[in-house]
Amino acid sequence: MQRRDFLAGTALSLALALTTTTAAWAENAKLKIGFVGVTSGPAAAWGISNQRSMEARAAWLNELGGVQIGDTTYDIEIVPFDDQKDPKRAIAGMEKMAQDGIHYVVGPNVDDGAAAVRPVAEQNGIMYFPYAFPKELYTAPASNAILGMVANYQSGPAIYKYLMENNGIKKVAFVAGNESDPLSQRDSGAAAARELGLEVVSDSVTYQMDTTDFTPVLLPVIQTAPDLLVLSGVSPANAPQLIRSARELGYTGLISTETAQDAAVLAEGAGELANGFISVGGASTPELASDTMKEFVQRYTDMFGEYNDESNTKVYALEYIVETLKANPAAIDNVEEFKKTMDTFEAPNPFMVGDAKLTYVGTSSFGQKRQVSVPLVVNEYKDGKFETLFVAQVD
Amino acid sequence: MEQILANGLYLGAQYALIALGLTLIFSLMNVLNFAHGQMYVFGGFVTYTVVAQLGLPFIVGLIASAVVLAVMGALIEKFLFRPVIARSKRDESTMLLAAGIAFFLDAVILLLFGEKQRGVPKVVNGVFNWDMRLIMPYDRILIAVLAIALIVGFILFMQYSRTGRAMRALAQDRVAAQLMGVDVDRYSMIGFALGAMLAGLVGGLLVTITGINLGMGGPTSIKAFLMIMIGGAGVISGAIAGGFILGMMESIGLTLLAAYGDVTYLVIFVTLMIFLAIRPQGLMGKPWG
C-alpha cells in the first residue's frame, strides 16, 4: 500500500513538474524596449508621460497575448532610465541599453541629451526616438534618430500664420529659458516669424529655469507691446508663472508656445489668466480619437491615477517600433533592416478614426524619412481644458 | 526704478526667509543642510495638498506646512544628524548625510506628490498699479508682508525668548553653553526643527505665486547658500542681508542687463567670487567662524 502511494505520489509530482515546465516553455519571449529620458526635475512631466505611455501600452499588448513578430510572440518589457536632463546621464543610459542588448530606445527628451547619445546609438546599433529638434540628428549622415513628434520649426510657422490670418498679429516677442532647447527654439521661431513678415520686437530676454518671480523678466518684453508673446520651449512648470506674470503686468495680447502643456497644471498655476493660451497639444482630439485611443487613456488613468494630454503623442513611438518590427522581423536585432523598412512602411493607425496610417515622414525637413507621422494639433486653453484650434499634418 | 526696487524687496523678503532656516541650522550644529531646498519643496506640497486637494483655507495649509516640516526636522536631527555627529568628528560626514537626505526627500516627494508642477489659486486677486510706474499684484504684496512679518517674528523670538537665548548661546559656544546648563541635544533638535519649519513656511507661502515642483529643491539650496555666503554663514542678520542683497541684485540685473541675454547670474557669480576673495567670511561673519 505504502509502495503504491509512493509511486502514485511520484507520478503526480512528475506530472506537475512536466506541466510547470511546459507552462514555462509556453511563456512568450521578451522584447526589451528602452526609454532614456527625464523623469525627475522641472521637466519630469515630459519624460514621465513618455515612460508611462510606453508602460501602459506595453501592459495592454501583453495582456492581449503579446505581439507576434515573425514566428515568435513577444511580451514587451520597458527598460527605463532617468537621465535627469543631463547629457552625461543620457550617455550612461544609452550605454546601459547597449549592454542590455536593446536596439530600440525612446528618448531622450531634450536637445543636448539627444545629441550626446548619438555616437553611442550609432556604434551599438540602436535606433532611438528623441523628442528633440536639432535637424542634424535627423539629416544624413545621421540615420539612427527618428523624431518622435512635430518639431517647433514645423509647428511655429503654422501657428504664426494662423494667428496672422485670424487675429491680424503684426508684432511678436520671444522669451526663452537659458537652456539649449528653449534658446534654439527661440532662434528658429524668430527666424520663421521674420520670414512670414512679422516684426520681431524682442528676442533677447531669457530667464533662469529656477526663476521664482517672472515680473522683472517680462517687464522689458511687455514694454515692447507685442501682439503675440511666444514662450519658446517653455516647460510645463514655468508656463503658468510666465502667463500669470505677463497678464498681471497688464499684457492683453496673445500668448503661445510650441511645446506641449498640461491643462491641470495651467489651471492650478494661472487659473483663468491662462484662458486663450495657445500650445501644441498631444496628437489627438475628441474628434480624432479612435476607440483604441480612448481605451488607452482609460488604461493609463487606471494605472497612474492621472492622464497627461502629452501622452496622446507619446503613445506613438512604441507603436511605430512594434509595427515596423512586425513588417520586417529581421529588424528585431538589426537596425539596418529597420531603416530599409522605414521608407516604404505603412500600417493602420490604431489611435485615429478613419483610415489614418502610421508612416515615417520628414523628407522635406531632413531629406530622409526620420520622423513619425502624428497629427499637429494646436490647442487653445479655456477654463481648465484645451480646445482644438486647428489640426494640420507635417510633410 | 520704483519697479526694480519693489521687485528686489519682494524677492529679498522671500530669499531672506529661506536663508534664515539654513543659517540657523549651520550656526547651531555646523551642518550645511543640503536638503534645505527639498524641505522648502515639501512644505509647498503640503500647503498644496491642504488647500487645493482638501479645499481648506490657505492659512490651514501654511500651519500644516510649518508643523509637518518642524516634525520632520526634529526627527531628522534626532535620528540622523545626532548619531552621526556623536560618532564622527569629520565635517564631510554630516555633509554627505545632508546630501543623502536631499536625494531621499526628492524620491519621497516624487512618490507622494508626483512629478507635475502644482499651484494653488491666488490668495488675493487684483494688481496694484501706480501710473504704470509700479505694478505689483496684491498677492505678492501680501506674501512679501507675511515674509517680512515672519522674519521680524523670528528675530524677536531669538532675541527675547528663553529658547531663542539658549540657541544663541549654543551658536556662540557649544561647550560653554553646555557647561552653563543648556541642554545641547534638546536645543539642537528645536533649532533644526525651527530651520526646517522656516523652509516649509516659505514653500507654503510661495506655492500661491510660483507654484511648486519636484525640481525646485536643488536650485533653492544653491541660492540659499549664496545668500549666507554673502551675509556670513551662521549669522542671522547676515542671512537677512544676504537675502535682500541677492534679491536686489537679481532685480536690477534682470532689468538693466535684459538686452544682453541671461547674464544676470553670471554677473552675480563673478561679483560674489571677487567679494569672497576679498572678504571670505561674508559681510557679517567673523574670520574665525
XYZ file of C-alpha atoms in Angstrom:
684
model
C 0.000 0.000 0.000
C 2.783 2.380 1.013
C 4.697 1.474 -2.102
C 1.637 2.156 -4.250
C 1.167 5.551 -2.578
C 4.798 6.393 -3.144
C 4.558 5.517 -6.833
C 1.343 7.495 -7.240
C 2.885 10.477 -5.442
C 5.988 10.317 -7.597
C 3.901 10.114 -10.763
C 1.808 13.077 -9.657
C 4.923 15.116 -8.853
C 6.416 14.254 -12.221
C 3.188 15.229 -13.966
C 3.086 18.523 -12.077
C 6.734 19.223 -12.839
C 6.175 18.491 -16.521
C 3.105 20.729 -16.617
C 5.020 23.553 -14.953
C 7.934 23.109 -17.338
C 5.596 23.068 -20.306
C 3.948 26.226 -19.000
C 7.365 27.820 -18.693
C 8.140 26.860 -22.268
C 4.850 28.403 -23.362
C 5.791 31.816 -21.903
C 6.406 34.477 -24.514
C 9.874 35.686 -25.341
C 10.749 39.197 -24.096
C 11.191 42.155 -26.383
C 13.020 44.847 -24.452
C 12.383 48.442 -25.484
C 14.390 51.149 -23.714
C 13.462 54.595 -22.518
C 16.132 57.189 -21.758
C 14.660 60.498 -20.696
C 13.975 62.946 -17.938
C 11.705 61.664 -15.187
C 12.828 63.951 -12.381
C 13.207 67.707 -12.002
C 11.213 70.568 -13.542
C 10.847 68.856 -16.921
C 9.916 65.488 -15.406
C 6.400 65.698 -16.839
C 7.835 65.303 -20.363
C 9.693 62.061 -19.628
C 7.189 60.575 -17.237
C 4.427 60.910 -19.807
C 6.739 59.012 -22.206
C 7.554 56.242 -19.794
C 4.003 55.820 -18.574
C 2.622 55.790 -22.120
C 5.046 53.018 -23.002
C 4.283 51.062 -19.852
C 0.516 51.417 -20.256
C 0.602 50.357 -23.926
C 3.055 47.500 -23.262
C 0.892 46.143 -20.414
C -2.135 46.269 -22.685
C -0.402 44.467 -25.575
C 0.989 41.849 -23.166
C -2.477 41.339 -21.719
C -3.727 40.619 -25.235
C -1.162 37.819 -25.507
C 1.880 39.752 -26.696
C 2.934 40.866 -30.153
C 3.760 38.461 -32.925
C 6.890 39.352 -34.856
C 7.727 36.737 -37.479
C 7.195 33.323 -35.929
C 7.748 34.463 -32.368
C 5.330 36.045 -29.932
C 6.911 38.552 -27.601
C 5.908 40.205 -24.356
C 7.145 43.775 -24.312
C 9.336 44.849 -21.429
C 10.040 48.553 -20.961
C 13.506 49.321 -19.573
C 13.500 52.920 -18.258
C 16.452 55.146 -17.378
C 16.139 58.639 -15.850
C 18.769 60.890 -17.461
C 17.794 63.799 -15.189
C 18.054 66.074 -18.263
C 21.814 65.679 -18.032
C 23.648 64.698 -21.265
C 26.253 62.701 -19.295
C 23.488 60.666 -17.686
C 21.819 60.251 -21.089
C 25.037 58.715 -22.441
C 25.200 56.403 -19.417
C 21.587 55.445 -20.049
C 22.177 54.652 -23.721
C 25.275 52.626 -22.786
C 23.158 50.656 -20.344
C 20.669 49.955 -23.132
C 23.523 48.732 -25.362
C 24.802 46.457 -22.573
C 21.300 45.023 -22.194
C 21.229 44.222 -25.913
C 18.423 46.709 -26.589
C 18.162 48.004 -30.168
C 15.157 50.347 -29.855
C 15.060 53.228 -27.406
C 12.544 56.032 -26.919
C 14.034 59.393 -25.884
C 15.909 61.489 -24.839
C 13.538 64.411 -24.294
C 15.869 67.339 -24.857
C 18.357 68.591 -27.479
C 21.673 68.176 -25.671
C 20.796 64.705 -24.394
C 19.694 63.569 -27.842
C 22.887 64.930 -29.418
C 25.062 63.366 -26.717
C 23.744 59.827 -27.181
C 24.158 59.816 -30.957
C 27.657 58.193 -31.051
C 26.635 55.507 -28.542
C 23.484 54.708 -30.507
C 25.272 54.579 -33.852
C 28.171 52.449 -32.570
C 25.867 49.957 -30.865
C 23.178 49.590 -33.495
C 20.411 51.381 -31.631
C 17.518 53.261 -33.229
C 16.272 55.994 -30.923
C 13.229 58.271 -30.927
C 14.175 61.659 -29.426
C 11.762 64.474 -28.629
C 14.425 66.981 -29.598
C 14.549 69.237 -32.595
C 18.136 69.773 -33.909
C 17.981 68.949 -37.611
C 21.471 67.429 -37.666
C 20.136 64.494 -35.633
C 17.834 63.513 -38.466
C 19.674 64.610 -41.608
C 22.337 62.464 -43.291
C 24.899 61.255 -42.371
C 22.934 60.743 -39.128
C 20.465 57.914 -39.593
C 19.653 56.298 -36.244
C 17.426 59.019 -34.752
C 13.716 59.344 -35.540
C 11.921 62.467 -34.332
C 9.021 61.343 -32.153
C 6.840 64.436 -32.502
C 6.263 67.592 -34.550
C 9.216 70.000 -34.353
C 8.823 73.642 -33.394
C 10.090 74.802 -36.813
C 7.168 72.851 -38.259
C 4.501 73.910 -35.762
C 5.688 77.504 -35.152
C 5.138 78.854 -38.666
C 1.750 77.102 -38.778
C 0.679 78.841 -35.563
C 2.029 82.284 -36.568
C 0.382 82.050 -39.982
C -2.926 81.069 -38.406
C -2.732 83.999 -35.972
C -1.762 86.433 -38.740
C -4.753 85.383 -40.791
C -7.282 85.060 -37.968
C -6.121 87.587 -35.368
C -4.174 90.045 -37.501
C -0.976 89.891 -35.427
C 1.917 92.019 -36.654
C 4.424 92.244 -33.785
C 5.851 89.245 -31.949
C 8.173 88.895 -28.940
C 10.070 85.799 -27.795
C 11.101 84.814 -24.269
C 13.155 81.690 -23.590
C 14.755 79.836 -20.727
C 18.540 79.892 -20.681
C 18.990 76.297 -21.885
C 19.826 74.804 -25.245
C 16.282 73.660 -26.161
C 14.409 76.886 -25.450
C 17.183 79.016 -26.950
C 17.338 77.051 -30.202
C 13.530 77.068 -30.388
C 13.518 80.829 -29.861
C 16.066 81.345 -32.649
C 14.232 79.154 -35.149
C 10.885 80.648 -34.099
C 12.126 84.206 -34.554
C 13.595 83.329 -37.952
C 10.301 81.753 -39.036
C 8.341 84.791 -37.812
C 10.576 87.187 -39.781
C 10.221 85.014 -42.851
C 6.440 85.325 -42.566
C 6.771 89.115 -42.443
C 6.170 89.589 -38.712
C 8.070 92.266 -36.804
C 10.117 90.670 -34.002
C 10.104 93.352 -31.294
C 12.019 91.385 -28.649
C 14.010 88.153 -28.763
C 16.883 88.708 -26.361
C 15.201 88.259 -22.974
C 15.921 84.964 -21.264
C 15.419 83.561 -17.782
C 16.976 81.009 -15.437
C 14.974 77.799 -15.262
C 14.647 78.130 -11.464
C 13.253 81.688 -11.583
C 10.617 82.232 -8.902
C 9.456 85.700 -9.956
C 8.985 86.431 -13.654
C 7.831 90.027 -13.209
C 11.302 91.542 -13.699
C 11.993 89.114 -16.561
C 8.869 90.037 -18.515
C 8.765 93.761 -17.787
C 11.082 94.798 -20.674
C 9.285 92.417 -23.058
C 5.817 93.703 -22.244
C 7.072 97.269 -22.748
C 7.663 96.433 -26.438
C 3.872 95.884 -26.775
C 3.822 92.725 -28.920
C 0.629 91.300 -30.394
C 1.928 87.798 -29.700
C 4.228 86.691 -26.881
C 5.928 83.370 -27.667
C 7.204 81.348 -24.724
C 9.852 79.381 -26.631
C 10.411 75.838 -25.403
C 8.694 76.607 -22.121
C 8.458 73.728 -19.655
C 5.087 72.875 -18.087
C 6.481 74.105 -14.755
C 7.322 77.613 -15.988
C 4.408 78.247 -18.367
C 1.745 79.119 -15.749
C 4.049 81.542 -13.940
C 5.060 83.312 -17.147
C 1.448 83.626 -18.285
C 0.393 84.908 -14.892
C 3.193 87.470 -14.682
C 2.513 88.730 -18.215
C -1.185 89.178 -17.501
C -0.522 90.802 -14.137
C 1.752 93.275 -15.889
C -1.240 94.283 -17.997
C -0.428 92.362 -21.170
C -3.619 91.676 -23.119
C -2.206 90.207 -26.349
C -1.911 86.579 -27.377
C 0.494 84.103 -25.732
C 1.649 80.894 -27.384
C 4.239 78.132 -27.233
C 5.312 75.265 -29.461
C 5.745 72.824 -26.596
C 3.044 70.615 -25.140
C 1.427 71.696 -21.891
C -0.807 70.232 -19.228
C -4.272 71.708 -18.693
C -4.401 70.811 -14.984
C -1.049 72.496 -14.356
C -2.206 75.637 -16.172
C -5.471 75.664 -14.228
C -3.693 75.405 -10.891
C -0.863 77.791 -11.681
C -2.576 80.515 -13.681
C -6.310 79.875 -13.455
C -8.413 81.997 -15.767
C -5.381 84.128 -16.643
C -4.347 81.205 -18.866
C -7.515 81.461 -20.972
C -6.569 81.942 -24.604
C -3.078 80.442 -24.217
C -2.126 78.591 -27.401
C 0.068 75.486 -27.317
C 0.856 72.402 -29.319
C -1.277 69.621 -27.944
C -0.989 65.892 -27.807
C -1.630 64.287 -31.159
C -5.304 63.641 -30.590
C -8.590 65.430 -30.154
C -12.036 64.065 -29.261
C -12.883 64.213 -32.963
C -9.716 62.329 -33.989
C -9.539 59.762 -31.181
C -10.418 56.179 -32.042
C -11.839 53.708 -29.528
C -8.302 52.385 -29.050
C -7.088 55.841 -28.066
C -9.995 56.254 -25.679
C -9.263 52.896 -24.091
C -5.568 53.804 -23.850
C -6.473 56.992 -21.974
C -8.653 54.970 -19.614
C -5.978 52.323 -19.013
C -3.295 54.975 -18.446
C -5.557 56.754 -15.967
C -6.331 53.496 -14.172
C -2.633 52.629 -13.922
C -1.266 56.005 -12.897
C -4.194 57.955 -11.491
C -3.976 60.982 -13.764
C -3.719 61.316 -17.541
C -1.326 63.654 -19.324
C -2.506 65.197 -22.598
C 1.049 64.845 -23.949
C 0.656 61.083 -23.901
C -1.585 61.447 -26.954
C 1.723 61.975 -28.784
C 3.993 59.877 -26.602
C 1.939 56.714 -27.134
C 3.050 56.596 -30.770
C 6.773 55.768 -30.532
C 6.301 52.258 -29.137
C 3.566 51.585 -31.703
C 5.892 52.604 -34.540
C 8.663 50.348 -33.228
C 6.404 47.317 -32.822
C 4.603 47.755 -36.135
C 7.844 48.285 -38.072
C 9.316 45.160 -36.493
C 6.173 43.270 -37.461
C 6.616 44.492 -41.022
C 10.212 43.256 -41.095
C 11.025 40.690 -38.378
C 14.690 40.686 -39.443
C 14.936 44.127 -37.835
C 14.482 42.651 -34.368
C 18.258 42.784 -33.811
C 19.386 44.566 -36.944
C 18.600 48.266 -37.219
C 19.812 48.412 -40.823
C 16.813 46.243 -41.707
C 14.633 48.651 -39.724
C 15.958 51.600 -41.748
C 15.270 49.802 -45.023
C 11.668 49.161 -43.954
C 11.035 52.755 -42.895
C 11.000 54.102 -46.457
C 8.015 52.021 -47.514
C 6.443 51.242 -44.135
C 2.741 51.775 -43.735
C 0.319 50.355 -41.146
C -3.132 51.278 -39.889
C -3.074 53.972 -37.191
C -4.982 52.434 -34.277
C -5.255 55.729 -32.401
C -7.132 57.703 -35.033
C -10.556 57.322 -36.586
C -10.891 56.719 -40.319
C -8.177 55.216 -42.452
C -5.213 57.117 -40.996
C -1.849 55.393 -41.399
C 1.358 55.062 -39.429
C 4.111 56.193 -41.795
C 7.522 57.762 -41.474
C 7.822 61.327 -42.752
C 10.352 64.157 -42.596
C 11.689 64.202 -46.158
C 11.046 67.924 -46.618
C 12.654 68.882 -43.288
C 15.501 66.350 -43.114
C 15.955 64.966 -46.633
C 15.081 61.481 -45.375
C 12.230 59.806 -43.526
C 13.293 60.266 -39.947
C 10.126 61.424 -38.231
C 6.991 59.633 -37.087
C 3.813 60.928 -38.630
C 1.474 62.281 -35.975
C -1.154 64.972 -36.392
C -0.152 68.514 -35.441
C -2.846 69.588 -33.009
C -2.826 73.214 -31.908
C -4.860 73.887 -28.789
C -6.268 76.877 -27.010
C -6.659 76.693 -23.239
C -10.062 77.668 -21.905
C -11.474 77.261 -18.383
C -9.455 74.255 -17.312
C -9.230 72.366 -20.575
C -7.824 72.536 -24.074
C -9.964 73.231 -27.104
C -8.709 72.391 -30.574
C -7.780 75.487 -32.554
C -6.715 73.651 -35.705
C -5.204 70.363 -36.852
C -2.542 70.017 -39.530
C -0.217 67.370 -40.967
C 3.568 67.566 -41.290
C 5.359 66.727 -44.536
C 13.320 102.405 -10.845
C 10.339 102.040 -8.468
C 9.508 98.729 -10.120
C 13.078 97.480 -9.782
C 13.162 98.359 -6.078
C 9.774 96.762 -5.416
C 10.770 93.574 -7.262
C 14.034 93.500 -5.323
C 12.278 93.903 -1.981
C 9.756 91.206 -2.811
C 12.450 88.770 -3.931
C 14.665 89.755 -0.995
C 11.958 89.045 1.586
C 11.356 85.504 0.334
C 15.079 84.829 -0.117
C 15.882 86.080 3.391
C 13.303 83.775 4.893
C 14.784 80.809 3.005
C 18.311 81.710 4.135
C 17.298 82.157 7.792
C 16.498 78.484 8.315
C 19.708 77.369 6.653
C 21.917 79.710 8.634
C 20.181 78.791 11.909
C 20.969 75.111 11.417
C 24.535 75.942 10.414
C 25.124 78.178 13.411
C 23.768 75.646 15.916
C 25.231 72.438 14.557
C 27.862 73.401 11.986
C 25.837 71.401 9.466
C 25.463 72.519 5.867
C 21.947 71.302 5.221
C 21.916 70.446 1.520
C 18.351 69.211 1.960
C 17.061 72.707 2.808
C 15.668 73.219 -0.711
C 13.897 69.869 -0.611
C 12.318 70.860 2.731
C 11.097 74.052 1.052
C 9.563 71.975 -1.753
C 7.985 69.556 0.743
C 6.414 72.493 2.582
C 4.991 73.796 -0.682
C 3.455 70.432 -1.497
C 1.911 70.128 1.972
C 0.203 73.511 1.538
C -0.865 72.483 -1.975
C -2.404 69.253 -0.646
C -4.267 71.000 2.163
C -5.520 73.919 0.061
C -6.019 72.506 -3.439
C -6.783 68.872 -2.673
C -8.612 69.111 0.649
C -10.157 72.508 -0.024
C -9.156 74.000 3.318
C -8.203 77.676 3.808
C -4.709 78.845 2.883
C -3.795 79.634 6.488
C -4.516 75.999 7.450
C -2.175 74.908 4.672
C 0.553 77.207 5.974
C 0.170 75.898 9.516
C 0.198 72.316 8.241
C 3.438 73.002 6.328
C 5.021 74.530 9.417
C 4.008 71.613 11.660
C 4.924 68.836 9.214
C 8.318 70.341 8.467
C 9.054 71.062 12.127
C 8.330 67.425 13.000
C 10.367 66.246 10.037
C 13.283 68.490 11.042
C 13.166 67.273 14.651
C 13.158 63.626 13.562
C 15.989 64.170 11.090
C 18.098 65.825 13.775
C 17.363 63.229 16.459
C 17.720 60.063 14.419
C 20.159 61.043 11.682
C 22.371 64.028 12.450
C 22.761 63.490 16.199
C 24.172 59.947 15.934
C 26.469 60.911 13.048
C 27.791 63.996 14.869
C 28.339 61.892 18.007
C 30.355 59.265 16.151
C 32.230 61.306 13.579
C 34.266 64.470 14.021
C 34.650 64.919 10.270
C 32.522 67.659 8.664
C 32.152 65.582 5.482
C 30.060 63.021 7.354
C 27.241 65.470 8.024
C 27.590 66.951 4.538
C 27.195 63.510 2.971
C 24.270 62.778 5.261
C 22.599 66.053 4.261
C 23.137 65.277 0.563
C 21.674 61.802 1.117
C 18.630 63.282 2.829
C 18.186 65.647 -0.123
C 18.088 62.710 -2.579
C 15.820 60.761 -0.245
C 13.369 63.659 0.067
C 13.374 64.098 -3.734
C 12.316 60.470 -4.074
C 9.673 60.784 -1.338
C 8.258 63.935 -2.947
C 8.045 62.174 -6.324
C 6.228 59.221 -4.737
C 3.830 61.277 -2.639
C 3.086 64.254 -4.843
C 4.114 63.254 -8.373
C 6.249 64.960 -10.977
C 3.925 67.746 -12.071
C 4.091 71.441 -11.330
C 1.475 72.258 -8.702
C -0.043 75.503 -7.558
C -2.938 76.860 -5.542
C -5.345 79.631 -6.553
C -4.407 83.234 -5.845
C -5.000 84.217 -2.222
C -5.881 87.789 -3.200
C -6.964 88.974 -6.634
C -6.090 92.265 -8.264
C -2.997 94.229 -9.201
C -1.632 97.404 -7.650
C -0.804 99.791 -10.486
C 0.727 103.180 -9.753
C 0.520 105.005 -13.060
C 2.408 102.154 -14.815
C 5.490 103.125 -12.783
C 4.967 100.390 -10.237
C 2.931 97.266 -10.929
C 2.626 94.671 -8.203
C -0.128 92.052 -7.792
C -1.768 92.219 -4.375
C -0.942 88.581 -3.601
C 2.776 89.341 -3.984
C 2.448 92.308 -1.684
C 0.677 90.078 0.840
C 3.346 87.373 0.610
C 6.134 89.953 0.972
C 4.427 91.436 4.046
C 3.921 87.965 5.540
C 7.566 87.073 4.851
C 8.789 90.287 6.498
C 6.459 89.673 9.466
C 7.858 86.156 9.842
C 11.428 87.490 9.730
C 10.617 90.053 12.416
C 8.868 87.394 14.497
C 11.865 85.103 14.173
C 14.273 87.843 15.281
C 12.099 88.693 18.298
C 11.840 85.007 19.188
C 15.606 84.548 19.023
C 16.210 87.770 20.941
C 13.744 87.580 23.783
C 12.503 84.023 24.317
C 14.268 81.580 26.634
C 14.588 79.069 23.804
C 15.996 81.730 21.486
C 18.571 82.804 24.057
C 19.592 79.175 24.625
C 20.028 78.671 20.890
C 22.097 81.830 20.580
C 24.308 80.652 23.430
C 24.688 77.324 21.671
C 25.636 79.059 18.451
C 28.238 81.239 20.175
C 29.997 78.459 22.100
C 28.591 74.952 22.277
C 30.837 73.765 25.124
C 30.367 76.885 27.237
C 26.593 76.684 26.750
C 26.645 73.044 27.869
C 28.692 73.960 30.972
C 26.140 76.668 31.779
C 23.385 74.059 31.824
C 21.935 74.391 28.311
C 20.526 71.069 27.133
C 22.503 70.867 23.904
C 20.617 67.914 22.412
C 17.229 69.469 23.097
C 18.058 72.875 21.649
C 19.831 71.395 18.645
C 16.659 69.491 17.891
C 14.496 72.587 18.380
C 16.862 74.627 16.192
C 16.798 72.080 13.390
C 13.012 71.846 13.643
C 12.760 75.639 13.501
C 15.064 75.809 10.471
C 13.057 73.142 8.644
C 9.827 74.873 9.644
C 11.016 78.141 8.097
C 11.841 76.308 4.851
C 8.374 74.737 4.872
C 6.700 78.085 5.553
C 8.413 79.741 2.580
C 7.403 76.806 0.383
C 3.826 77.224 1.607
C 3.869 80.969 1.008
C 5.319 80.756 -2.480
C 3.140 77.915 -3.726
C 0.425 80.536 -4.241
C 2.655 82.567 -6.515
C 5.322 80.472 -8.185
C 3.802 77.039 -7.694
C 5.967 74.133 -6.730
C 7.620 71.221 -8.474
C 9.969 68.404 -7.718
C 12.998 70.061 -9.286
C 12.969 73.282 -7.294
C 14.853 71.889 -4.287
C 18.424 71.877 -5.608
C 18.426 75.403 -7.105
C 16.749 76.745 -3.951
C 19.510 75.272 -1.796
C 22.151 76.830 -4.050
C 20.533 80.259 -3.781
C 20.258 79.876 -0.002
C 23.975 79.043 0.196
C 24.737 82.092 -1.951
C 22.822 84.300 0.471
C 24.530 83.028 3.578
C 27.942 83.318 1.891
C 27.182 86.970 1.107
C 25.923 87.760 4.602
C 28.240 85.500 6.585
C 27.486 81.860 7.418
C 25.831 81.290 10.766
C 24.882 84.948 11.324
C 21.140 85.663 11.421
C 21.447 89.308 10.371
C 23.870 88.203 7.647
C 21.312 85.804 6.177
C 18.700 88.572 6.066
C 21.155 90.984 4.471
C 22.302 88.291 2.021
C 18.709 87.583 1.009
C 17.859 91.206 0.339
C 21.162 91.854 -1.464
C 20.658 88.847 -3.751
C 17.031 89.831 -4.410
C 18.049 93.385 -5.286
C 20.957 92.247 -7.490
C 18.642 89.890 -9.349
C 16.003 92.565 -9.869
C 18.487 95.184 -11.077
C 20.334 92.701 -13.287
C 17.198 91.306 -14.921
C 16.019 94.797 -15.823
C 19.230 96.537 -16.804
C 21.003 93.593 -18.416
C 17.976 92.110 -20.213
C 19.207 93.306 -23.589
C 22.420 91.274 -23.227
C 20.697 87.919 -22.612
C 20.713 85.940 -19.413
C 23.878 87.375 -17.918
C 22.423 88.412 -14.558
C 23.565 85.333 -12.656
C 26.876 85.356 -14.480
C 27.453 88.872 -13.152
C 26.218 87.872 -9.676
C 28.579 84.870 -9.531
C 31.578 86.873 -10.757
C 30.796 89.628 -8.218
C 30.464 87.022 -5.466
C 33.795 85.414 -6.379
C 35.560 88.755 -6.210
C 33.763 89.633 -2.979
C 34.648 86.328 -1.307
C 38.275 86.656 -2.409
C 38.377 89.970 -0.523
C 36.104 89.025 2.390
C 35.760 85.234 2.650
C 33.759 85.386 5.885
C 30.968 87.397 4.211
C 29.580 90.773 5.259
C 28.820 89.992 8.885
C 30.680 86.747 9.568
C 33.806 86.524 11.691
C 37.039 85.227 10.111
C 37.408 82.671 12.947
C 33.979 81.158 12.320
